CSV table of C-alpha atoms and ligand atoms in Angstrom, one decimal:
chain,number,residue,atom,x,y,z
A,90,UNK,CA,94.3,76.0,84.7
A,91,UNK,CA,94.9,79.0,86.6
A,92,UNK,CA,92.3,78.2,88.7
A,93,UNK,CA,93.5,74.9,89.2
A,94,UNK,CA,97.0,76.0,89.7
A,95,UNK,CA,96.2,78.4,92.9
A,96,UNK,CA,94.9,75.2,94.9
A,97,UNK,CA,98.2,73.4,93.8
A,98,UNK,CA,100.2,76.5,95.4
A,99,UNK,CA,98.1,76.8,98.3
A,100,UNK,CA,98.7,72.9,99.4
A,101,UNK,CA,102.3,73.0,98.4
A,102,UNK,CA,103.1,76.4,100.8
A,103,UNK,CA,100.9,74.5,103.3
A,104,UNK,CA,103.4,71.2,102.5
A,105,UNK,CA,106.4,73.5,102.5
A,106,UNK,CA,105.6,75.7,105.8
A,107,UNK,CA,104.7,72.3,107.5
A,108,UNK,CA,107.8,70.5,106.6
A,109,UNK,CA,109.9,73.4,107.7
A,110,UNK,CA,108.3,73.8,111.0
A,111,UNK,CA,109.0,69.7,111.5
A,112,UNK,CA,112.6,70.3,110.7
A,113,UNK,CA,113.2,72.9,113.1
A,114,UNK,CA,113.3,75.9,111.2
A,115,UNK,CA,111.4,78.2,113.4
A,116,UNK,CA,113.9,77.5,116.1
A,117,UNK,CA,116.4,79.0,113.9
A,118,UNK,CA,114.6,81.8,112.5
A,119,UNK,CA,113.6,82.4,116.3
A,120,UNK,CA,117.2,82.6,117.4
A,121,UNK,CA,118.0,84.5,114.8
A,122,UNK,CA,115.3,87.3,115.5
A,123,UNK,CA,115.3,87.1,119.1
A,124,UNK,CA,119.2,88.6,118.8
A,125,UNK,CA,120.0,92.2,117.6
A,126,UNK,CA,121.2,91.8,113.8
A,127,UNK,CA,124.3,94.0,113.3
A,128,UNK,CA,124.0,93.6,109.7
A,129,UNK,CA,120.6,95.2,109.5
A,130,UNK,CA,121.9,98.6,111.4
A,131,UNK,CA,125.3,98.8,110.0
A,132,UNK,CA,127.3,97.5,112.6
A,133,UNK,CA,128.4,94.1,111.8
B,256,UNK,CA,86.6,105.3,100.6
B,257,UNK,CA,89.1,102.6,99.7
B,258,UNK,CA,91.9,105.3,99.7
B,259,UNK,CA,90.5,105.9,103.7
B,260,UNK,CA,90.4,102.2,104.3
B,261,UNK,CA,93.8,101.6,102.9
B,262,UNK,CA,95.2,104.2,104.9
B,263,UNK,CA,94.2,103.1,108.3
B,264,UNK,CA,94.8,99.6,107.4
B,265,UNK,CA,98.4,101.0,106.5
B,266,UNK,CA,98.8,102.6,109.9
B,267,UNK,CA,97.2,99.9,111.5
B,268,UNK,CA,100.0,97.3,110.6
B,269,UNK,CA,102.9,99.1,111.1
B,270,UNK,CA,101.6,100.0,114.6
B,271,UNK,CA,100.8,96.3,115.2
B,272,UNK,CA,103.8,95.3,113.7
B,273,UNK,CA,106.3,97.4,115.7
B,274,UNK,CA,104.1,97.7,118.6
B,275,UNK,CA,107.3,96.8,121.4
B,276,UNK,CA,107.3,100.7,122.5
B,277,UNK,CA,109.5,98.9,125.7
B,278,UNK,CA,112.0,98.4,122.9
B,279,UNK,CA,112.2,101.8,121.4
B,280,UNK,CA,112.5,103.3,125.0
B,281,UNK,CA,115.4,101.3,126.3
B,282,UNK,CA,117.2,100.9,122.8
B,283,UNK,CA,116.2,96.9,122.9
B,284,UNK,CA,114.3,94.5,121.0
B,285,UNK,CA,111.4,92.2,121.7
B,286,UNK,CA,112.9,88.6,122.7
B,287,UNK,CA,109.5,86.7,122.9
B,288,UNK,CA,108.5,83.8,120.8
B,289,UNK,CA,106.1,85.6,118.2
B,290,UNK,CA,109.7,86.4,116.7
B,291,UNK,CA,109.5,82.8,115.3
B,292,UNK,CA,106.5,84.2,112.8
B,293,UNK,CA,106.9,86.6,109.9
B,294,UNK,CA,105.7,89.5,108.9
B,295,UNK,CA,104.0,89.7,105.8
B,296,UNK,CA,105.9,92.7,104.6
B,297,UNK,CA,109.3,94.0,104.7
B,298,UNK,CA,109.9,94.9,108.7
B,299,UNK,CA,113.0,95.3,110.1
B,300,UNK,CA,113.5,92.4,113.0
B,301,UNK,CA,115.9,94.5,114.7
B,302,UNK,CA,113.6,97.3,115.3
B,303,UNK,CA,112.9,97.9,118.3
B,304,UNK,CA,109.2,97.6,118.2
B,305,UNK,CA,108.9,94.8,115.9
B,306,UNK,CA,106.9,91.7,117.3
B,307,UNK,CA,107.6,89.4,114.2
B,308,UNK,CA,110.3,88.5,111.9
B,309,UNK,CA,111.2,90.2,108.8
B,310,UNK,CA,110.7,87.1,105.7
B,311,UNK,CA,113.8,88.6,103.9
B,312,UNK,CA,116.0,88.4,107.0
B,313,UNK,CA,115.0,85.4,108.1
B,314,UNK,CA,115.2,83.5,104.5
B,315,UNK,CA,118.6,84.8,104.6
B,316,UNK,CA,119.6,83.9,108.2
B,317,UNK,CA,118.5,80.3,107.6
B,318,UNK,CA,120.5,80.2,104.7
B,319,UNK,CA,123.4,81.5,105.8
B,320,UNK,CA,123.5,79.3,108.7
B,321,UNK,CA,124.7,75.5,109.0
B,322,UNK,CA,121.8,73.4,108.7
B,323,UNK,CA,120.0,74.3,105.5
B,324,UNK,CA,120.6,76.4,102.3
B,325,UNK,CA,116.9,76.9,101.5
B,326,UNK,CA,114.2,77.9,104.1
B,327,UNK,CA,111.1,75.7,103.7
B,328,UNK,CA,109.5,77.9,106.4
B,329,UNK,CA,109.7,80.8,105.2
B,330,UNK,CA,109.4,80.0,101.4
B,331,UNK,CA,105.9,77.8,102.3
B,332,UNK,CA,104.9,81.3,104.3
B,333,UNK,CA,105.8,83.8,101.9
B,334,UNK,CA,104.0,81.4,98.8
B,335,UNK,CA,100.9,81.0,101.3
B,336,UNK,CA,100.7,84.8,101.5
B,337,UNK,CA,101.5,85.6,97.7
B,338,UNK,CA,98.8,82.7,96.5
B,339,UNK,CA,96.4,84.3,98.5
B,340,UNK,CA,96.6,87.7,98.4
B,341,UNK,CA,99.8,88.6,95.6
B,342,UNK,CA,100.9,92.4,96.0
B,343,UNK,CA,98.1,93.3,97.6
B,344,UNK,CA,100.4,93.2,101.2
B,345,UNK,CA,103.1,95.6,98.9
B,346,UNK,CA,99.9,98.3,98.7
B,347,UNK,CA,98.0,97.6,101.9
B,348,UNK,CA,100.4,96.0,105.2
B,349,UNK,CA,104.1,97.1,104.1
B,350,UNK,CA,105.3,99.7,106.2
B,351,UNK,CA,108.4,100.5,104.3
B,352,UNK,CA,105.6,100.6,101.2
B,353,UNK,CA,103.5,103.0,103.5
B,354,UNK,CA,106.6,105.3,104.5
B,355,UNK,CA,107.5,105.6,100.5
B,356,UNK,CA,103.9,107.0,99.7
B,357,UNK,CA,104.0,109.6,102.6
B,358,UNK,CA,107.1,110.8,101.2
B,359,UNK,CA,106.1,110.9,97.6
B,360,UNK,CA,103.2,113.4,98.8
B,361,UNK,CA,105.7,115.9,99.9
B,362,UNK,CA,105.3,118.5,96.6
B,363,UNK,CA,108.1,118.3,94.7
B,364,UNK,CA,108.8,117.9,91.2
B,365,UNK,CA,107.8,114.1,90.1
B,366,UNK,CA,109.8,111.8,87.5
B,367,UNK,CA,109.1,109.0,85.9
B,368,UNK,CA,111.0,105.6,87.1
B,369,UNK,CA,112.5,104.3,83.6
B,370,UNK,CA,110.5,100.4,83.3
B,371,UNK,CA,113.7,98.1,83.1
B,372,UNK,CA,114.8,99.4,86.5
B,373,UNK,CA,111.1,97.3,87.3
B,374,UNK,CA,113.7,93.7,86.8
B,375,UNK,CA,116.1,94.5,88.9
B,376,UNK,CA,114.3,93.5,92.2
B,377,UNK,CA,114.7,90.0,90.9
B,378,UNK,CA,118.7,90.1,90.7
B,379,UNK,CA,118.7,91.5,94.3
B,380,UNK,CA,116.4,88.8,95.2
B,381,UNK,CA,118.1,85.8,93.2
B,382,UNK,CA,121.8,87.2,94.4
B,383,UNK,CA,121.5,88.9,97.5
B,384,UNK,CA,118.9,87.1,99.0
B,385,UNK,CA,118.7,83.5,98.0
B,386,UNK,CA,122.5,82.7,96.4
B,387,UNK,CA,125.0,84.9,98.1
B,388,UNK,CA,123.9,84.1,101.6
B,389,UNK,CA,124.3,80.5,101.1
B,390,UNK,CA,127.2,80.6,99.1
B,391,UNK,CA,129.5,82.9,100.7
B,392,UNK,CA,130.4,81.2,103.6
B,393,UNK,CA,133.3,81.9,106.4
B,394,UNK,CA,135.9,78.4,107.1
B,395,UNK,CA,133.1,77.3,109.7
B,396,UNK,CA,130.1,77.1,106.8
B,397,UNK,CA,128.7,80.3,108.1
B,398,UNK,CA,127.4,83.5,105.5
B,399,UNK,CA,126.2,86.6,105.8
B,400,UNK,CA,122.7,88.1,105.4
B,401,UNK,CA,124.1,90.3,102.7
B,402,UNK,CA,120.8,92.1,101.5
B,403,UNK,CA,120.5,93.2,105.0
B,404,UNK,CA,123.9,94.1,105.3
B,405,UNK,CA,124.8,96.0,102.0
B,406,UNK,CA,121.3,97.1,100.7
B,407,UNK,CA,118.4,97.1,102.8
B,408,UNK,CA,117.6,100.7,104.2
B,409,UNK,CA,114.4,99.5,106.3
B,410,UNK,CA,116.8,98.2,108.3
B,411,UNK,CA,118.6,101.5,108.9
B,412,UNK,CA,115.2,103.4,109.3
B,413,UNK,CA,113.5,100.9,111.4
B,414,UNK,CA,116.5,99.6,113.6
B,415,UNK,CA,119.9,101.0,112.7
B,416,UNK,CA,119.1,105.0,113.6
B,417,UNK,CA,116.2,103.9,116.9
B,418,UNK,CA,118.9,101.6,118.2
B,419,UNK,CA,122.1,103.7,117.9
B,420,UNK,CA,120.4,106.8,119.3
B,421,UNK,CA,119.1,104.9,122.7
B,422,UNK,CA,122.4,102.0,122.9
B,423,UNK,CA,125.4,103.3,124.2
B,424,UNK,CA,127.3,100.3,123.1
B,425,UNK,CA,125.9,100.0,119.5
B,426,UNK,CA,126.7,103.6,118.9
B,427,UNK,CA,130.0,103.4,120.0
B,428,UNK,CA,130.8,100.7,117.4
B,429,UNK,CA,129.7,102.5,114.4
B,430,UNK,CA,131.6,102.4,111.8
B,431,UNK,CA,132.0,102.6,107.6
B,432,UNK,CA,129.1,100.2,106.7
B,433,UNK,CA,126.8,102.1,109.2
B,434,UNK,CA,127.6,105.3,106.9
B,435,UNK,CA,127.5,103.5,104.0
B,436,UNK,CA,123.8,102.1,104.8
B,437,UNK,CA,122.7,106.0,105.8
B,438,UNK,CA,123.4,106.9,102.9
B,439,UNK,CA,121.7,104.4,100.8
B,440,UNK,CA,118.6,105.4,103.4
B,441,UNK,CA,119.0,109.2,102.1
B,442,UNK,CA,119.2,108.1,98.3
B,443,UNK,CA,115.8,106.1,99.1
B,444,UNK,CA,114.0,108.9,100.8
B,445,UNK,CA,115.4,111.5,98.0
B,446,UNK,CA,113.8,109.3,95.2
B,447,UNK,CA,110.7,108.5,96.8
B,448,UNK,CA,110.1,112.4,97.2
B,449,UNK,CA,110.7,112.3,93.2
B,450,UNK,CA,109.6,108.8,92.1
B,451,UNK,CA,106.5,106.8,93.5
B,452,UNK,CA,107.7,103.8,95.6
B,453,UNK,CA,111.1,103.4,93.8
B,454,UNK,CA,112.3,101.0,96.8
B,455,UNK,CA,109.1,98.7,95.8
B,456,UNK,CA,109.3,99.0,92.3
B,457,UNK,CA,113.0,98.5,91.6
B,458,UNK,CA,114.8,96.7,95.1
B,459,UNK,CA,112.4,95.0,97.3
B,460,UNK,CA,112.9,91.1,96.6
B,461,UNK,CA,109.7,90.4,99.0
B,462,UNK,CA,108.2,92.6,96.2
B,463,UNK,CA,109.7,90.4,93.7
B,464,UNK,CA,108.5,87.0,95.2
B,465,UNK,CA,104.7,88.3,95.5
B,466,UNK,CA,104.8,89.4,92.2
B,467,UNK,CA,105.2,85.9,90.9
B,468,UNK,CA,101.8,85.3,92.1
B,469,UNK,CA,99.8,88.4,91.1
B,470,UNK,CA,99.1,86.3,88.0
B,471,UNK,CA,97.6,83.2,90.0
B,472,UNK,CA,96.4,84.5,93.2
B,473,UNK,CA,92.8,84.0,94.5
B,474,UNK,CA,92.5,87.7,95.4
B,475,UNK,CA,92.8,89.7,91.9
B,476,UNK,CA,92.0,92.7,89.7
B,477,UNK,CA,89.2,92.6,86.7
B,478,UNK,CA,88.8,94.9,84.0
B,479,UNK,CA,85.7,94.7,82.3
B,480,UNK,CA,86.3,94.9,78.7
B,481,UNK,CA,82.7,96.0,77.4
B,482,UNK,CA,82.9,98.8,79.8
B,483,UNK,CA,86.6,100.2,79.6
B,484,UNK,CA,87.2,103.3,77.3
B,485,UNK,CA,91.1,103.2,78.1
B,486,UNK,CA,90.5,107.0,79.0
B,487,UNK,CA,94.0,106.2,81.0
B,488,UNK,CA,92.6,107.9,84.0
B,489,UNK,CA,94.1,104.5,85.6
B,490,UNK,CA,97.4,105.2,84.3
B,491,UNK,CA,97.8,108.5,85.4
B,492,UNK,CA,96.8,107.8,89.0
B,493,UNK,CA,98.8,104.4,89.2
B,494,UNK,CA,101.5,104.7,91.6
B,495,UNK,CA,103.2,102.2,89.8
B,496,UNK,CA,102.9,103.8,86.2
B,497,UNK,CA,100.9,100.5,84.9
B,498,UNK,CA,98.0,100.1,82.4
B,499,UNK,CA,95.6,98.0,84.2
B,500,UNK,CA,93.6,97.4,81.0
B,501,UNK,CA,96.4,95.2,79.3
B,502,UNK,CA,97.1,92.9,81.6
B,503,UNK,CA,94.6,93.5,85.1
B,504,UNK,CA,97.1,91.0,86.9
B,505,UNK,CA,100.2,92.7,86.0
B,506,UNK,CA,103.3,91.7,88.5
B,507,UNK,CA,104.1,95.4,89.1
B,508,UNK,CA,100.7,96.2,90.4
B,509,UNK,CA,100.4,96.9,94.4
B,510,UNK,CA,96.9,96.0,94.3
B,511,UNK,CA,96.1,99.5,96.1
B,512,UNK,CA,92.8,99.9,94.6
B,513,UNK,CA,93.2,103.7,93.2
B,514,UNK,CA,92.2,102.5,89.8
B,515,UNK,CA,89.1,101.5,91.0
B,516,UNK,CA,88.0,104.1,93.0
B,517,UNK,CA,88.7,106.5,89.8
B,518,UNK,CA,87.8,104.6,87.0
B,519,UNK,CA,84.8,106.7,85.4
B,520,UNK,CA,82.7,104.0,83.8
B,521,UNK,CA,83.4,101.1,87.0
B,522,UNK,CA,84.9,98.8,84.6
B,523,UNK,CA,88.1,98.0,87.7
B,524,UNK,CA,87.0,95.6,90.4
B,525,UNK,CA,89.2,93.7,92.5
B,526,UNK,CA,88.2,90.9,94.9
B,527,UNK,CA,88.1,87.1,95.2
B,528,UNK,CA,87.4,86.3,91.4
B,529,UNK,CA,85.7,82.8,90.6
B,530,UNK,CA,87.7,82.6,87.4
B,531,UNK,CA,85.3,79.8,86.1
B,532,UNK,CA,82.1,81.5,86.5
B,533,UNK,CA,84.0,84.8,85.6
B,534,UNK,CA,83.2,87.0,88.1
B,535,UNK,CA,84.1,88.6,91.7
B,536,UNK,CA,82.5,86.5,94.0
B,537,UNK,CA,81.2,89.2,96.1
B,538,UNK,CA,79.0,90.5,93.1
B,539,UNK,CA,75.9,89.2,91.8
B,540,UNK,CA,76.0,89.7,88.4
B,541,UNK,CA,79.1,91.0,86.2
B,542,UNK,CA,78.0,92.9,83.1
B,543,UNK,CA,78.6,90.2,80.0
B,544,UNK,CA,82.2,90.1,78.0
B,545,UNK,CA,85.1,89.4,80.2
B,546,UNK,CA,87.6,91.2,82.1
B,547,UNK,CA,91.2,91.8,80.7
B,548,UNK,CA,92.1,89.1,83.1
B,549,UNK,CA,89.7,86.1,81.7
B,550,UNK,CA,90.7,87.2,78.4
B,551,UNK,CA,94.6,86.7,79.2
C,224,SF4,S1,96.7,99.4,88.6
C,224,SF4,FE1,95.2,99.9,90.3
C,224,SF4,S2,95.6,98.7,91.9
C,224,SF4,FE2,97.4,98.2,90.5
C,224,SF4,S3,98.8,99.6,91.5
C,224,SF4,FE3,97.9,100.6,89.7
C,224,SF4,S4,96.3,101.9,90.6
C,224,SF4,FE4,97.0,100.7,91.8
C-alpha cells in the first residue's frame, strides 16, 4: 500500500510542478527572489 | 564515518547554496535565473550569497501575490523532495539545521524539549505560511510573507545582518521590526546551545512539510526487530529525542544516521528500502524478521 502511495505521490509532485511552471509561477518566484525581501531582513 | 560524510555534505550544501561571494562583498544579492529554482533546505533568498530561492519564502510570496493563492510549482517541488527523501534534507542539507547543530556543540548545560512543542511547527506552517499571506491582503489584493516578516530567524542571520552591515541604504531603514527579528535570532541561538535543533523541531514549516512524507518516502529507516535489544543507545544520541525502534519512520526523525552508526547490534539501517521485499536495496539479504518500519 505504502509502496504504491509513494509512486502516486511522485507522479502527483511532477504533475503539480509542471502545472505550476505552465501557469507562469516560475517567473513569479524569480521576480520575488531577485529583489531584496524587506520583510525577510526585518525592514519591510 | 557517516557522521564525517554528513558534515562534508552539510558544509558543501551551505557553501554551494550561498556561494555568490560578490553579494557579501557589495551588500547586494544574486539576481540571475537560478533564483527561480528552490533550494531544498531553509535558506533565505535575500542572503547575499544565495543562488536559489527559499521554498518557504516562495510559497508565501506566490500566495501573497495577485494571481494565485497557492503555488503549485513550490508545492510540487516540496512533494517531490519529500517523497524521495523525507526529512533527510533537514539532517544533511539544510544550512539552518547545520547552524543549530554547531551551536549545540558549545559546552553548556543541555535541556530536553517537551514533546508537545513538536506540533507547533504545523501551526506556523498552516497559519503563517499558507493562510495569512493569502488572506490578509491590502486594498489592492497584495498580502505579506508573514512567516518571513515576523518569525524567521534564518532571514535575519543570512540576509538581515550581512546586508545591513554592507548596505548603507538598508542600514538607514532599520526600525523596530529589525530589532524584533534580531531578538528572535538571539533567542534561537541561546535555545540551540541548550536544546538540540529547537527550531527544526518546534518552528520550521519546511520540516513540518517534509515530516509528512517520512512514513512514505523512498529513502527510509529500518529497524530489524530480531536484532534490536532496546538498549536505548539510539535514543540517547538522537538529536530529536526519539526512540527509533518504536517508529522507524517517525515524522520527527531528521535521518542524520547517528543511531545507524552507534547501534551496537547493527539493527538500524537506512537507504532506499523496497518494502515488498522487506530489505534495503543496497543490501543483499536482511536478516529474518521484519523491521519496525515494515511491521507498522
Ligand atoms: S532516529 Fe536516528 S536517524 Fe533519526 S534523528 Fe534520531 S539519531 Fe538521527
